[in-house]
């Protein structure tokens, strides 16, 4: 059979369905929404390394989808990345670059460098022209020292001593701008990061629940999941709720018997293990 | 081209539950716009008459205007009829006031509650343009979709649902059976629990809960803390 064979897809997005989608939208179809993390993420450089922080609320519009999600993603044993924006995008892009870094470590036989992760992330995001909605705070310590970067959805990056991203970034940045100084100790760094995340949690409606912290120093990384839990449930009824049989109204009952008889055939092949 | 949008949603949720001789009205005290908090201590409950209270969520500008308009009309009624307005009378007035602005509505989601002329609890629930109904309980606002199913499960009686299926004229039955058999303290406990649950999942609900209980001895106000994130 001769015919033209489709070339295998080279990767990237296929925009074939865009015209159809626009037509459907014009005819009144509502597109499904994306789950955004509506977040506060921060990072700062202290005397021995970097501290990263994040809140733990994931929202779908006005509803909290996940009260305790993880926004600090693993990239390498010495590099972690906080993600804001569309949850699927931050998850996918950090997983992908993390795998690429591991392969690179096997190929080079060396510890990964933060600038490597940075270049891989920014080139991927630029290639997708901002359609991959991931805003990241990348931090780590390698042989060249501690590094902290922000990465924007369109692929631009900044290198900073302290950084905040997400819907709560203004609340967190106000704390950093007031209290940050060079040469913070580990305890001061963790405290400042927690304060900044709390500012986002309490003043930004898109952020909430708990504080996650990650401290990266030369040779050692500590992932402090739920370092602070400042939002316990305020009231729980002591009476409780009972769901007794008969409490749910049965509107109608219909019983359909399935097979009347089961036939057993003699012989046949025995099942393979 | 960006056009001027006259409306804004300031968020929040209101709930009311009617009992045999009491009425519980509750609303959170958070005022927000977009992703920001404007106030953690803003009351959504207004006392319109002796035994009649209005809880509203939605656009605060329209809420204030509506409360002012109703208070003025209530005063005129007092002058004309030499008596204070009853809760069912106020219910009709609110409906008419809302429908008057049918083509540029008040962006308000209201629950009117209190004691009727017989001293039984009554709750009236409205949409933005004045369609209303007397019920035994109701929730309005950003967290209403989270709360109503729980209230339905706990407060809707089996007898009521059976009757709704069998008769066409359900209005009579609804009014008679429109109150919960729960005690006042149980109703308050349920309202607190349901608000704490809605606060977990709705970003616009939280900070503090204001509970107003109306019974024969008067109006009693209480506040409890909610999650502030």
mmCIF file of N, CA, C and O in Angstrom, chain B residues 6 8 10 17 26 36 56 73 119 139 154 161 177 186 188-189 211-212 217 222-223 227:
data_model
loop_
_atom_site.group_PDB
_atom_site.id
_atom_site.type_symbol
_atom_site.label_atom_id
_atom_site.label_comp_id
_atom_site.label_asym_id
_atom_site.label_seq_id
_atom_site.Cartn_x
_atom_site.Cartn_y
_atom_site.Cartn_z
ATOM 1 N N UNK B 6 -19.950 48.089 36.834
ATOM 2 C CA UNK B 6 -20.505 48.699 38.041
ATOM 3 C C UNK B 6 -20.531 47.778 39.249
ATOM 4 O O UNK B 6 -20.762 48.222 40.360
ATOM 5 N N UNK B 8 -19.090 44.435 41.810
ATOM 6 C CA UNK B 8 -17.907 43.805 42.381
ATOM 7 C C UNK B 8 -18.428 42.803 43.401
ATOM 8 O O UNK B 8 -19.422 43.080 44.061
ATOM 9 N N UNK B 10 -17.891 41.177 46.893
ATOM 10 C CA UNK B 10 -17.078 41.275 48.099
ATOM 11 C C UNK B 10 -17.085 39.998 48.925
ATOM 12 O O UNK B 10 -16.594 39.972 50.056
ATOM 13 N N UNK B 17 -31.405 29.614 60.018
ATOM 14 C CA UNK B 17 -32.149 28.386 60.326
ATOM 15 C C UNK B 17 -33.317 28.756 61.223
ATOM 16 O O UNK B 17 -33.134 29.447 62.227
ATOM 17 N N UNK B 26 -26.595 33.652 60.772
ATOM 18 C CA UNK B 26 -25.138 33.729 60.907
ATOM 19 C C UNK B 26 -24.512 34.180 59.606
ATOM 20 O O UNK B 26 -25.010 33.870 58.521
ATOM 21 N N UNK B 36 -7.561 39.982 47.603
ATOM 22 C CA UNK B 36 -7.165 40.728 48.799
ATOM 23 C C UNK B 36 -8.280 40.792 49.825
ATOM 24 O O UNK B 36 -9.456 40.693 49.491
ATOM 25 N N UNK B 56 -26.963 39.750 54.244
ATOM 26 C CA UNK B 56 -26.732 39.855 52.798
ATOM 27 C C UNK B 56 -25.280 39.663 52.447
ATOM 28 O O UNK B 56 -24.402 40.209 53.116
ATOM 29 N N UNK B 73 -38.138 52.801 54.263
ATOM 30 C CA UNK B 73 -39.501 52.332 53.984
ATOM 31 C C UNK B 73 -40.170 51.790 55.237
ATOM 32 O O UNK B 73 -41.381 51.916 55.428
ATOM 33 N N UNK B 119 -44.873 34.138 66.478
ATOM 34 C CA UNK B 119 -43.693 33.866 67.300
ATOM 35 C C UNK B 119 -42.882 32.670 66.849
ATOM 36 O O UNK B 119 -41.925 32.264 67.506
ATOM 37 N N UNK B 139 -28.925 29.121 52.807
ATOM 38 C CA UNK B 139 -27.572 29.679 52.763
ATOM 39 C C UNK B 139 -27.432 30.457 51.467
ATOM 40 O O UNK B 139 -27.914 30.020 50.423
ATOM 41 N N UNK B 154 -29.077 17.437 57.172
ATOM 42 C CA UNK B 154 -29.348 17.462 58.609
ATOM 43 C C UNK B 154 -30.721 17.995 58.976
ATOM 44 O O UNK B 154 -31.272 17.626 59.996
ATOM 45 N N UNK B 161 -40.155 15.497 52.417
ATOM 46 C CA UNK B 161 -39.771 15.070 51.068
ATOM 47 C C UNK B 161 -40.826 14.154 50.475
ATOM 48 O O UNK B 161 -41.157 14.247 49.314
ATOM 49 N N UNK B 177 -44.447 22.902 57.673
ATOM 50 C CA UNK B 177 -43.347 22.051 58.110
ATOM 51 C C UNK B 177 -41.998 22.749 57.943
ATOM 52 O O UNK B 177 -40.983 22.106 57.811
ATOM 53 N N UNK B 186 -28.502 23.142 69.537
ATOM 54 C CA UNK B 186 -28.103 22.217 68.466
ATOM 55 C C UNK B 186 -28.030 22.931 67.129
ATOM 56 O O UNK B 186 -27.135 22.673 66.316
ATOM 57 N N UNK B 188 -27.389 26.123 66.688
ATOM 58 C CA UNK B 188 -26.188 26.977 66.711
ATOM 59 C C UNK B 188 -24.944 26.128 66.486
ATOM 60 O O UNK B 188 -24.034 26.510 65.752
ATOM 61 N N UNK B 189 -24.895 24.935 67.086
ATOM 62 C CA UNK B 189 -23.757 24.028 66.919
ATOM 63 C C UNK B 189 -23.610 23.621 65.461
ATOM 64 O O UNK B 189 -22.511 23.605 64.904
ATOM 65 N N UNK B 211 -22.973 35.276 64.930
ATOM 66 C CA UNK B 211 -24.235 34.515 65.044
ATOM 67 C C UNK B 211 -25.233 35.343 65.817
ATOM 68 O O UNK B 211 -24.940 35.809 66.923
ATOM 69 N N UNK B 212 -26.423 35.523 65.234
ATOM 70 C CA UNK B 212 -27.490 36.262 65.913
ATOM 71 C C UNK B 212 -28.643 35.292 66.157
ATOM 72 O O UNK B 212 -29.105 34.637 65.231
ATOM 73 N N UNK B 217 -37.280 36.249 73.962
ATOM 74 C CA UNK B 217 -36.667 37.173 74.925
ATOM 75 C C UNK B 217 -35.829 38.258 74.256
ATOM 76 O O UNK B 217 -35.286 39.115 74.937
ATOM 77 N N UNK B 222 -23.442 36.561 69.153
ATOM 78 C CA UNK B 222 -22.228 35.853 69.603
ATOM 79 C C UNK B 222 -21.255 35.758 68.432
ATOM 80 O O UNK B 222 -21.673 35.717 67.277
ATOM 81 N N UNK B 223 -19.943 35.756 68.740
ATOM 82 C CA UNK B 223 -18.932 35.664 67.671
ATOM 83 C C UNK B 223 -17.971 34.527 67.961
ATOM 84 O O UNK B 223 -17.570 34.328 69.112
ATOM 85 N N UNK B 227 -10.952 30.361 60.454
ATOM 86 C CA UNK B 227 -9.613 30.387 59.860
ATOM 87 C C UNK B 227 -9.360 31.708 59.157
ATOM 88 O O UNK B 227 -10.221 32.208 58.441
#
